[in-house]
Amino acid sequence: MMRVWLVGAIVRYWTILILLVFWQVLVTVNDYNSIVAPSPIQVGTAFLSDPEYFMSHAWYTLSSALGGLILGIAMGTIVASLSWATPLFNGLLMPMSLFFRSIPIVAMIPIIVRLVGYGSHSVIMITAILTFFPCYLLFLSGLEDVNSTRKDFFSSLNCQPKGFKMLTFFRYLALPSAMPNLLVSVRLLAPICILVALVTEFLMGLQGLGYVMTSARSTLRMDVSWAAAIISCLLSVGFFLVASAVEQKYRSRWSD
Amino acid sequence: MNDILAYSRWCLGVVILILAWEITGNRGWLGSTWPPLSSIFDYLNSRPNLELLVRNAGVTGVNAVLGLLFGTLIGALLAILGFLIPRLYPGLSTFATFVNALPLIALGPLLIITVGEGATPVAIATLSVFFSFFVAAISGINQTTAIQRDVTIVFGASRWKKLRFVQLPAAVPRLFDGLKLGASAAVLGAILGEWFGSGSGLGVILVSAMQNFQIELLWSAALFGTLLTITGFVCISLIRIAFFRRYL
């Protein structure tokens, strides 16, 4: 039983194991000073020597990323529903969202930092702004992509996506067809919202793992900086896995 | 008729966007960090400013293209490896998901040491391209129909021959989709990489302009970043059109 489990784990994670071993060997063979490149063991001890410090910053990053994601998704779904209901609004918003889709938006965080100002609210605001557009686009495309047979059936019952039956149509047809897209957008945005939070903290340097990475580097505590980097990787991967699991679980409920 | 209506709404949207930008900037509703659109073009109208931006956009462009190249190569190699030796595939796909979920900014401290400050932009661009191309290649390779697969079995084709003659040609459209996603990922990766102590590039300009409150420079750098992405998109679409004459 144990062996089966072990073989399964190796088949799945061999690449990551090789990376870890390669890292340790590289550091040992070249005999790097910990200021140049700490080994995995040194990074581990740096974390264990003060886990509370890392955890409080990790919690800050995670909570602001989550808060921003929730805010962004709420705004995205509301605005998408509004623009589904009013074609004029949709036409007005489309060029803007196309524009936002074609720019490398994470690289524009310096601008948004200047716009929203430095402070504890900035990380949440920026995460919300950056997660809004992908969610808006995906949710809207789900709302508009209603199964045509069902649409015909509904219109035979005199229920069409306009007039005062619009709400019924929205509730029973458009919304269920957009739900899988909402789940997809949560999965796609889970690592992105952590990335955005880290980048913002990195640039502003107030609090959070992004801040730990830069501040430790400037005092040559490379082990601390790498520990923060690895915790943020784990955070991001973990959040992504949770979001994927949620998507897998609820997907079948909404799709055909 | 419906098309014309949609089109005119679209145009109205563009006009309103530009007008709103200009008015907001002129009135200063969003503070001094939101300049009117015209002042950015005024700024770019002077020769030294334009030269500065073009030079740095060139650096970022080269980084992004190199990253796109390496990322595509690595992604394609790993996808082919995973196909030829199915036992390796689960590990490779876990690795790809892992790389995708990694916050690229967190790799900065690690990459500065391992590949050096100069190569960090290329390395980050490579990593961010790698995932989208790997996924596109894997899903493209599996695009063949059952009939095509049966034919290869009947003729007793080896795994390699099957890949070479059936599955790679079938994967071409998907590969271009992956490249398109990769183009913007490469520009983003290059800019992020330049934040880590690189000497020149749009990323350096973005950060220094943010810290020194040079608002026009900041927005112009953003504009050039957008232009780079759009150029990448257009180039790949052109190659795709040229290629599709053969594979469609």
Coordinates of C-alpha atoms in Angstrom, one line a residue:
Chain A
M1 CA 0.0 0.0 0.0
M2 CA 2.7 2.4 1.0
R3 CA 4.8 1.4 -2.0
V4 CA 1.9 2.1 -4.4
W5 CA 1.4 5.5 -2.9
L6 CA 5.1 6.3 -3.2
V7 CA 5.4 5.2 -6.8
G8 CA 2.3 7.3 -7.6
A9 CA 3.8 10.3 -5.9
I10 CA 7.1 9.9 -7.8
V11 CA 5.3 9.5 -11.2
R12 CA 3.4 12.7 -10.4
Y13 CA 6.1 14.9 -8.8
W14 CA 9.4 13.6 -10.2
T15 CA 10.1 17.0 -11.9
I16 CA 9.8 18.9 -8.6
L17 CA 11.9 16.4 -6.7
I18 CA 14.6 16.7 -9.4
L19 CA 14.5 20.5 -9.1
L20 CA 15.0 20.3 -5.3
V21 CA 17.9 17.9 -5.5
F22 CA 19.5 19.9 -8.3
W23 CA 19.3 23.0 -6.2
Q24 CA 20.9 21.4 -3.1
V25 CA 23.6 19.8 -5.3
L26 CA 24.3 23.1 -7.0
V27 CA 24.8 25.0 -3.8
T28 CA 26.9 22.2 -2.2
V29 CA 29.1 21.6 -5.1
N30 CA 29.8 25.3 -5.8
D31 CA 30.1 25.9 -2.1
Y32 CA 28.0 29.1 -2.3
N33 CA 27.9 31.5 0.6
S34 CA 24.3 31.9 1.9
I35 CA 24.5 35.5 0.8
V36 CA 24.8 34.3 -2.8
A37 CA 22.5 31.4 -2.8
P38 CA 21.1 29.6 0.2
S39 CA 20.4 25.9 0.1
P40 CA 17.0 24.4 0.6
I41 CA 18.0 23.4 4.1
Q42 CA 19.1 26.9 5.0
V43 CA 15.8 28.3 3.6
G44 CA 13.9 25.8 5.7
T45 CA 15.8 26.8 8.9
A46 CA 15.2 30.5 8.1
F47 CA 11.5 29.8 8.0
L48 CA 11.5 27.7 11.2
S49 CA 13.5 30.2 13.2
D50 CA 10.7 32.7 12.9
P51 CA 7.5 31.1 11.5
E52 CA 5.2 33.7 13.0
Y53 CA 6.9 36.5 11.1
F54 CA 6.4 34.7 7.8
M55 CA 2.9 33.6 8.6
S56 CA 1.7 37.1 9.5
H57 CA 3.0 38.5 6.2
A58 CA 1.6 35.5 4.3
W59 CA -1.8 36.0 5.9
Y60 CA -1.7 39.7 4.9
T61 CA -0.9 38.8 1.3
L62 CA -3.5 36.0 1.2
S63 CA -6.3 38.1 2.8
S64 CA -5.8 41.1 0.6
A65 CA -5.5 38.9 -2.5
L66 CA -8.7 37.1 -1.5
G67 CA -10.5 40.3 -0.7
G68 CA -9.5 41.8 -4.0
L69 CA -10.6 38.7 -5.9
I70 CA -14.0 38.6 -4.3
L71 CA -14.5 42.3 -4.9
G72 CA -13.3 42.0 -8.5
I73 CA -15.6 39.0 -9.2
A74 CA -18.6 40.6 -7.6
M75 CA -18.1 43.8 -9.8
G76 CA -17.4 41.7 -12.9
T77 CA -20.5 39.6 -12.6
I78 CA -22.7 42.6 -11.8
V79 CA -21.4 44.7 -14.7
A80 CA -21.6 41.8 -17.0
S81 CA -25.2 41.2 -16.1
L82 CA -26.0 44.9 -16.6
S83 CA -24.3 44.9 -20.0
W84 CA -26.2 41.7 -21.0
A85 CA -29.4 43.5 -20.2
T86 CA -28.6 46.8 -22.0
P87 CA -26.9 46.4 -25.4
L88 CA -26.0 50.1 -25.4
F89 CA -24.0 49.7 -22.2
N90 CA -22.4 46.6 -23.7
G91 CA -21.3 48.4 -26.8
L92 CA -19.8 51.2 -24.7
L93 CA -17.9 48.8 -22.5
M94 CA -16.6 46.5 -25.2
P95 CA -13.8 48.7 -26.6
M96 CA -12.6 49.3 -23.1
S97 CA -12.4 45.7 -22.2
L98 CA -10.7 44.8 -25.5
F99 CA -8.2 47.5 -24.8
F100 CA -7.6 46.0 -21.3
R101 CA -7.2 42.6 -22.7
S102 CA -4.5 43.5 -25.1
I103 CA -2.2 45.2 -22.6
P104 CA 0.2 43.3 -20.3
I105 CA -1.9 44.6 -17.3
V106 CA 0.2 43.3 -14.5
A107 CA 3.1 45.4 -15.8
M108 CA 0.8 48.4 -15.5
I109 CA 0.6 48.1 -11.7
P110 CA 3.0 51.0 -11.2
I111 CA 0.4 53.3 -12.9
I112 CA -2.4 51.9 -10.8
V113 CA -0.3 52.3 -7.6
R114 CA 0.0 56.0 -8.4
L115 CA -3.7 56.2 -9.1
V116 CA -5.1 54.6 -6.0
G117 CA -2.3 55.9 -3.7
Y118 CA -0.1 54.1 -1.1
G119 CA -1.9 52.6 1.8
S120 CA -3.4 49.4 3.2
H121 CA -6.4 49.6 0.9
S122 CA -4.2 49.8 -2.3
V123 CA -3.5 46.0 -2.6
I124 CA -7.1 45.1 -2.4
M125 CA -8.1 47.8 -4.8
I126 CA -5.5 46.9 -7.4
T127 CA -6.3 43.2 -7.1
A128 CA -10.0 44.0 -7.6
I129 CA -9.3 46.2 -10.7
L130 CA -7.1 43.5 -12.3
T131 CA -9.4 40.6 -11.7
F132 CA -12.5 42.5 -12.8
F133 CA -11.8 42.5 -16.6
P134 CA -11.2 38.7 -17.1
C135 CA -14.2 37.9 -15.0
Y136 CA -16.4 40.4 -16.8
L137 CA -15.4 39.0 -20.2
L138 CA -15.8 35.4 -19.3
F139 CA -19.1 35.9 -17.4
L140 CA -20.6 37.9 -20.3
S141 CA -19.7 35.4 -22.9
G142 CA -21.4 32.7 -20.7
L143 CA -24.5 34.8 -20.4
E144 CA -24.7 35.3 -24.2
D145 CA -23.9 31.7 -25.0
V146 CA -27.3 30.2 -24.2
N147 CA -28.1 26.8 -25.7
S148 CA -30.2 27.5 -28.7
T149 CA -32.7 24.7 -28.2
R150 CA -33.5 25.9 -24.7
K151 CA -33.8 29.4 -26.0
D152 CA -36.3 28.2 -28.6
F153 CA -38.2 26.4 -25.9
F154 CA -38.3 29.5 -23.7
S155 CA -39.4 31.7 -26.5
S156 CA -42.2 29.2 -27.3
L157 CA -43.3 29.8 -23.7
N158 CA -43.3 33.5 -24.6
C159 CA -40.2 34.2 -22.5
Q160 CA -37.6 36.3 -24.3
P161 CA -34.5 38.2 -23.2
K162 CA -36.3 41.5 -23.4
G163 CA -39.3 43.2 -21.9
F164 CA -40.6 42.3 -18.5
K165 CA -39.9 38.6 -18.9
M166 CA -36.2 39.4 -19.0
L167 CA -35.6 38.6 -15.4
T168 CA -37.1 35.1 -15.7
F169 CA -35.0 34.5 -18.8
F170 CA -31.9 35.7 -16.9
R171 CA -32.7 33.6 -13.8
Y172 CA -33.5 30.3 -15.5
L173 CA -31.4 30.4 -18.7
A174 CA -28.6 33.0 -18.9
L175 CA -27.4 32.6 -15.4
P176 CA -27.0 28.8 -15.3
S177 CA -25.2 28.9 -18.7
A178 CA -22.8 31.5 -17.3
M179 CA -22.0 29.5 -14.1
P180 CA -19.3 27.2 -15.6
N181 CA -17.5 30.3 -16.9
L182 CA -17.7 31.9 -13.5
L183 CA -16.0 28.8 -12.0
V184 CA -13.4 28.9 -14.8
S185 CA -12.6 32.5 -14.1
V186 CA -12.1 31.8 -10.4
R187 CA -9.7 29.0 -11.3
L188 CA -7.8 31.3 -13.8
L189 CA -7.7 34.2 -11.4
A190 CA -6.7 32.4 -8.3
P191 CA -2.9 32.4 -9.1
I192 CA -3.2 35.8 -10.8
C193 CA -4.7 37.5 -7.7
I194 CA -1.8 36.3 -5.6
L195 CA 0.7 37.5 -8.2
V196 CA -0.9 40.9 -8.3
A197 CA -0.9 41.2 -4.5
L198 CA 2.8 40.2 -4.4
V199 CA 3.7 42.6 -7.2
T200 CA 1.9 45.5 -5.5
E201 CA 3.6 44.7 -2.2
F202 CA 6.9 44.4 -3.9
L203 CA 6.5 47.9 -5.5
M204 CA 5.0 49.7 -2.5
G205 CA 7.1 48.0 0.2
L206 CA 4.7 48.3 3.1
Q207 CA 3.7 44.8 4.3
G208 CA 3.2 41.3 3.0
L209 CA 5.4 38.6 1.4
G210 CA 6.3 40.8 -1.6
Y211 CA 7.7 43.3 0.9
V212 CA 9.6 40.6 2.8
M213 CA 11.3 39.5 -0.5
T214 CA 12.7 43.0 -1.2
S215 CA 13.5 44.2 2.3
A216 CA 15.3 41.0 3.1
R217 CA 17.3 41.3 -0.1
S218 CA 18.4 44.8 0.8
T219 CA 19.8 43.5 4.1
L220 CA 21.5 40.5 2.4
R221 CA 19.3 38.0 4.2
M222 CA 18.9 35.9 1.1
D223 CA 17.6 32.9 3.0
V224 CA 14.7 35.0 4.3
S225 CA 14.0 36.4 0.9
W226 CA 14.0 33.0 -0.7
A227 CA 11.8 31.6 2.1
A228 CA 9.3 34.3 1.4
A229 CA 9.5 33.6 -2.3
I230 CA 8.8 29.9 -1.7
I231 CA 6.0 30.5 0.7
S232 CA 4.3 32.7 -1.9
C233 CA 4.8 30.0 -4.5
L234 CA 3.2 27.4 -2.2
L235 CA 0.4 29.9 -1.4
S236 CA -0.3 30.5 -5.1
V237 CA -0.1 26.8 -6.1
G238 CA -2.3 25.8 -3.1
F239 CA -4.9 28.5 -3.9
F240 CA -4.9 27.3 -7.5
L241 CA -5.4 23.7 -6.5
V242 CA -8.3 24.6 -4.2
A243 CA -10.0 26.7 -7.0
S244 CA -9.5 23.8 -9.4
A245 CA -11.1 21.3 -7.0
V246 CA -14.0 23.7 -6.4
E247 CA -14.4 23.9 -10.2
Q248 CA -14.3 20.2 -10.7
K249 CA -16.9 19.6 -7.9
Y250 CA -19.5 22.1 -9.1
R251 CA -18.9 22.0 -12.8
S252 CA -21.2 19.1 -13.5
R253 CA -24.0 20.8 -11.7
W254 CA -24.2 23.6 -14.3
S255 CA -22.9 22.1 -17.6
D256 CA -24.8 19.7 -19.8
Chain B
M1 CA -28.8 46.4 -40.0
N2 CA -28.0 44.8 -36.7
D3 CA -24.3 44.8 -37.6
I4 CA -24.4 48.5 -38.3
L5 CA -26.1 49.1 -35.0
A6 CA -23.5 47.1 -33.1
Y7 CA -20.7 48.7 -35.0
S8 CA -21.9 52.3 -34.3
R9 CA -22.3 51.4 -30.6
W10 CA -18.7 50.2 -30.7
C11 CA -17.4 53.4 -32.3
L12 CA -19.4 55.4 -29.8
G13 CA -17.7 53.4 -27.1
V14 CA -14.3 54.3 -28.4
V15 CA -15.1 58.0 -28.8
I16 CA -16.6 58.1 -25.3
L17 CA -13.5 56.3 -23.8
I18 CA -11.1 58.8 -25.4
L19 CA -13.3 61.8 -24.5
A20 CA -13.7 60.6 -20.9
W21 CA -10.0 60.1 -20.6
E22 CA -9.2 63.6 -22.0
I23 CA -11.8 65.4 -19.9
T24 CA -10.9 63.5 -16.7
G25 CA -7.3 64.4 -17.2
N26 CA -8.0 68.1 -18.0
R27 CA -10.2 68.6 -15.0
G28 CA -7.9 66.6 -12.7
W29 CA -10.8 64.5 -11.3
L30 CA -8.5 61.6 -10.6
G31 CA -5.6 63.7 -9.4
S32 CA -2.4 64.6 -11.2
T33 CA -1.7 60.9 -12.0
W34 CA -4.3 60.8 -14.7
P35 CA -3.0 63.0 -17.5
P36 CA -5.1 64.0 -20.5
L37 CA -4.4 61.8 -23.5
S38 CA -3.1 64.8 -25.5
S39 CA -0.4 65.6 -22.9
I40 CA 1.1 62.1 -23.4
F41 CA 1.3 62.7 -27.2
D42 CA 2.8 66.1 -26.5
Y43 CA 5.4 64.4 -24.3
L44 CA 6.2 61.9 -27.1
N45 CA 6.5 64.7 -29.6
S46 CA 9.9 65.7 -28.4
R47 CA 12.8 63.8 -29.9
P48 CA 14.9 62.8 -26.8
N49 CA 11.8 61.5 -25.0
L50 CA 10.8 59.4 -28.0
E51 CA 14.3 58.1 -28.5
L52 CA 14.5 57.1 -24.9
L53 CA 11.3 55.1 -25.1
V54 CA 12.0 53.5 -28.5
R55 CA 15.4 52.4 -27.2
N56 CA 14.1 50.8 -24.1
A57 CA 11.1 49.3 -25.9
G58 CA 13.7 47.7 -28.2
V59 CA 15.4 46.1 -25.2
T60 CA 12.2 44.8 -23.8
G61 CA 11.1 43.6 -27.3
V62 CA 14.4 41.6 -27.7
N63 CA 13.9 40.1 -24.2
A64 CA 10.4 39.2 -25.0
V65 CA 11.2 37.6 -28.4
L66 CA 14.0 35.6 -26.9
G67 CA 11.7 34.5 -24.1
L68 CA 9.0 33.5 -26.6
L69 CA 11.6 31.5 -28.6
F70 CA 13.0 29.6 -25.6
G71 CA 9.6 29.1 -24.0
T72 CA 8.2 27.7 -27.2
L73 CA 11.2 25.4 -27.7
I74 CA 11.1 24.1 -24.1
G75 CA 7.3 23.7 -24.2
A76 CA 7.4 21.9 -27.5
L77 CA 10.3 19.6 -26.4
L78 CA 8.5 18.7 -23.1
A79 CA 5.2 18.1 -24.9
I80 CA 6.9 15.8 -27.4
L81 CA 8.8 14.0 -24.6
G82 CA 5.6 13.5 -22.7
F83 CA 4.0 12.0 -25.9
L84 CA 6.8 9.7 -26.8
I85 CA 7.3 8.4 -23.2
P86 CA 3.8 8.4 -21.7
R87 CA 5.2 7.4 -18.3
L88 CA 6.8 10.8 -17.9
Y89 CA 3.6 12.7 -18.8
P90 CA 1.9 13.0 -15.3
G91 CA 5.1 14.5 -13.8
L92 CA 5.5 16.9 -16.7
S93 CA 1.9 18.1 -16.5
T94 CA 2.2 18.6 -12.7
F95 CA 5.3 20.6 -13.4
A96 CA 3.6 22.8 -16.0
T97 CA 0.7 23.5 -13.7
F98 CA 3.1 24.3 -10.9
V99 CA 5.0 26.7 -13.1
N100 CA 1.8 28.3 -14.2
A101 CA 0.6 28.8 -10.6
L102 CA 4.0 30.2 -9.5
P103 CA 3.9 34.0 -9.0
L104 CA 6.5 35.1 -11.4
I105 CA 7.6 37.9 -9.2
A106 CA 8.6 35.4 -6.5
L107 CA 11.1 33.8 -8.9
G108 CA 13.0 37.1 -9.2
P109 CA 15.3 36.6 -6.2
L110 CA 16.0 33.0 -7.3
L111 CA 16.7 33.9 -10.9
I112 CA 19.0 36.8 -10.2
I113 CA 21.4 34.4 -8.6
T114 CA 21.0 31.5 -10.9
V115 CA 21.0 33.2 -14.3
G116 CA 22.2 36.7 -13.5
E117 CA 20.5 40.1 -13.6
G118 CA 20.9 40.5 -17.3
A119 CA 19.2 37.3 -18.2
T120 CA 16.4 37.5 -15.6
P121 CA 13.9 39.2 -18.0
V122 CA 14.5 36.5 -20.7
A123 CA 14.2 33.7 -18.0
I124 CA 10.9 35.1 -16.6
A125 CA 9.5 35.6 -20.2
T126 CA 10.5 32.0 -21.0
L127 CA 8.7 30.6 -18.0
S128 CA 5.6 32.5 -18.6
V129 CA 5.5 31.5 -22.3
F130 CA 6.3 27.9 -21.5
F131 CA 3.1 27.0 -19.9
S132 CA 0.7 28.3 -22.5
F133 CA 2.7 26.7 -25.3
F134 CA 3.0 23.3 -23.4
V135 CA -0.7 23.1 -22.8
A136 CA -1.5 24.2 -26.4
A137 CA 0.9 21.5 -27.8
I138 CA -0.5 18.7 -25.6
S139 CA -4.1 19.5 -26.5
G140 CA -3.1 20.0 -30.2
I141 CA -1.3 16.6 -30.3
N142 CA -4.5 15.0 -28.9
Q143 CA -6.7 16.7 -31.5
T144 CA -6.6 13.8 -34.0
T145 CA -9.8 11.9 -34.9
A146 CA -10.3 8.2 -34.2
I147 CA -10.1 7.4 -38.0
Q148 CA -6.7 9.1 -38.3
R149 CA -5.4 7.1 -35.3
D150 CA -6.8 3.8 -36.7
V151 CA -5.0 4.4 -40.0
T152 CA -1.7 4.8 -38.2
I153 CA -2.3 1.6 -36.3
V154 CA -3.2 -0.3 -39.5
F155 CA 0.0 0.8 -41.2
G156 CA 2.0 -0.1 -38.1
A157 CA 3.5 3.4 -37.7
S158 CA 5.9 3.9 -34.8
R159 CA 5.2 6.5 -32.1
W160 CA 7.6 8.9 -33.7
K161 CA 6.2 8.5 -37.3
K162 CA 2.7 8.9 -35.9
L163 CA 3.8 12.2 -34.3
R164 CA 5.6 13.4 -37.3
F165 CA 3.0 12.7 -40.0
V166 CA -0.4 12.8 -38.2
Q167 CA -0.3 14.5 -34.9
L168 CA 2.1 17.5 -35.4
P169 CA 0.2 18.7 -38.5
A170 CA -3.1 18.3 -36.7
A171 CA -1.7 20.3 -33.8
V172 CA -0.6 23.4 -35.9
P173 CA -3.8 25.5 -35.3
R174 CA -3.6 24.9 -31.6
L175 CA 0.1 25.8 -31.5
F176 CA -0.7 29.2 -33.0
D177 CA -3.3 29.8 -30.3
G178 CA -0.6 29.0 -27.8
L179 CA 1.8 31.4 -29.5
K180 CA -0.7 34.2 -29.4
L181 CA -1.3 33.8 -25.7
G182 CA 2.5 33.5 -25.3
A183 CA 3.1 36.8 -27.1
S184 CA 1.5 38.9 -24.4
A185 CA 2.8 36.7 -21.7
A186 CA 6.4 37.2 -23.0
V187 CA 6.1 41.0 -22.9
L188 CA 4.7 40.9 -19.4
G189 CA 7.4 38.5 -18.3
A190 CA 10.2 40.6 -19.8
I191 CA 8.9 43.8 -18.1
L192 CA 8.5 42.0 -14.7
G193 CA 12.1 40.6 -15.1
E194 CA 13.4 44.1 -15.7
W195 CA 12.2 45.2 -12.4
F196 CA 15.0 43.2 -10.7
G197 CA 18.0 45.5 -11.2
S198 CA 18.1 45.3 -14.9
G199 CA 19.9 48.3 -16.6
S200 CA 17.4 49.2 -19.3
G201 CA 14.0 48.3 -20.7
L202 CA 10.4 49.4 -20.3
G203 CA 10.2 47.8 -16.9
V204 CA 13.0 50.0 -15.5
I205 CA 11.3 53.1 -16.9
L206 CA 7.9 52.1 -15.4
V207 CA 9.3 51.7 -11.9
S208 CA 11.6 54.7 -11.9
A209 CA 8.9 56.9 -13.4
M210 CA 6.5 55.7 -10.7
Q211 CA 8.9 56.4 -7.9
N212 CA 9.9 59.8 -9.3
F213 CA 6.4 60.9 -10.2
Q214 CA 7.1 61.4 -13.9
I215 CA 3.5 60.8 -14.9
E216 CA 3.9 61.4 -18.7
L217 CA 6.9 59.1 -18.9
L218 CA 5.0 56.5 -16.9
W219 CA 2.0 56.5 -19.3
S220 CA 4.2 56.6 -22.4
A221 CA 6.0 53.5 -21.2
A222 CA 2.7 51.8 -20.6
L223 CA 1.7 52.8 -24.1
F224 CA 4.8 51.4 -25.6
G225 CA 4.3 48.1 -23.7
T226 CA 0.8 47.9 -25.2
L227 CA 2.2 48.6 -28.7
L228 CA 4.8 45.8 -28.2
T229 CA 2.1 43.3 -27.3
I230 CA -0.1 44.3 -30.2
T231 CA 2.9 44.1 -32.6
G232 CA 3.5 40.5 -31.4
F233 CA -0.2 39.6 -31.9
V234 CA -0.1 41.0 -35.4
C235 CA 3.1 39.3 -36.4
I236 CA 1.9 35.9 -35.1
S237 CA -1.5 36.3 -36.9
L238 CA 0.4 37.1 -40.2
I239 CA 2.6 34.0 -39.8
R240 CA -0.5 32.0 -39.0
I241 CA -2.3 33.1 -42.2
A242 CA 0.8 32.3 -44.3
F243 CA 1.0 28.9 -42.6
F244 CA -2.7 28.0 -42.9
R245 CA -2.6 28.0 -46.6
R246 CA -0.7 24.7 -46.2
Y247 CA -2.5 23.1 -43.3
L248 CA -6.1 24.0 -43.8

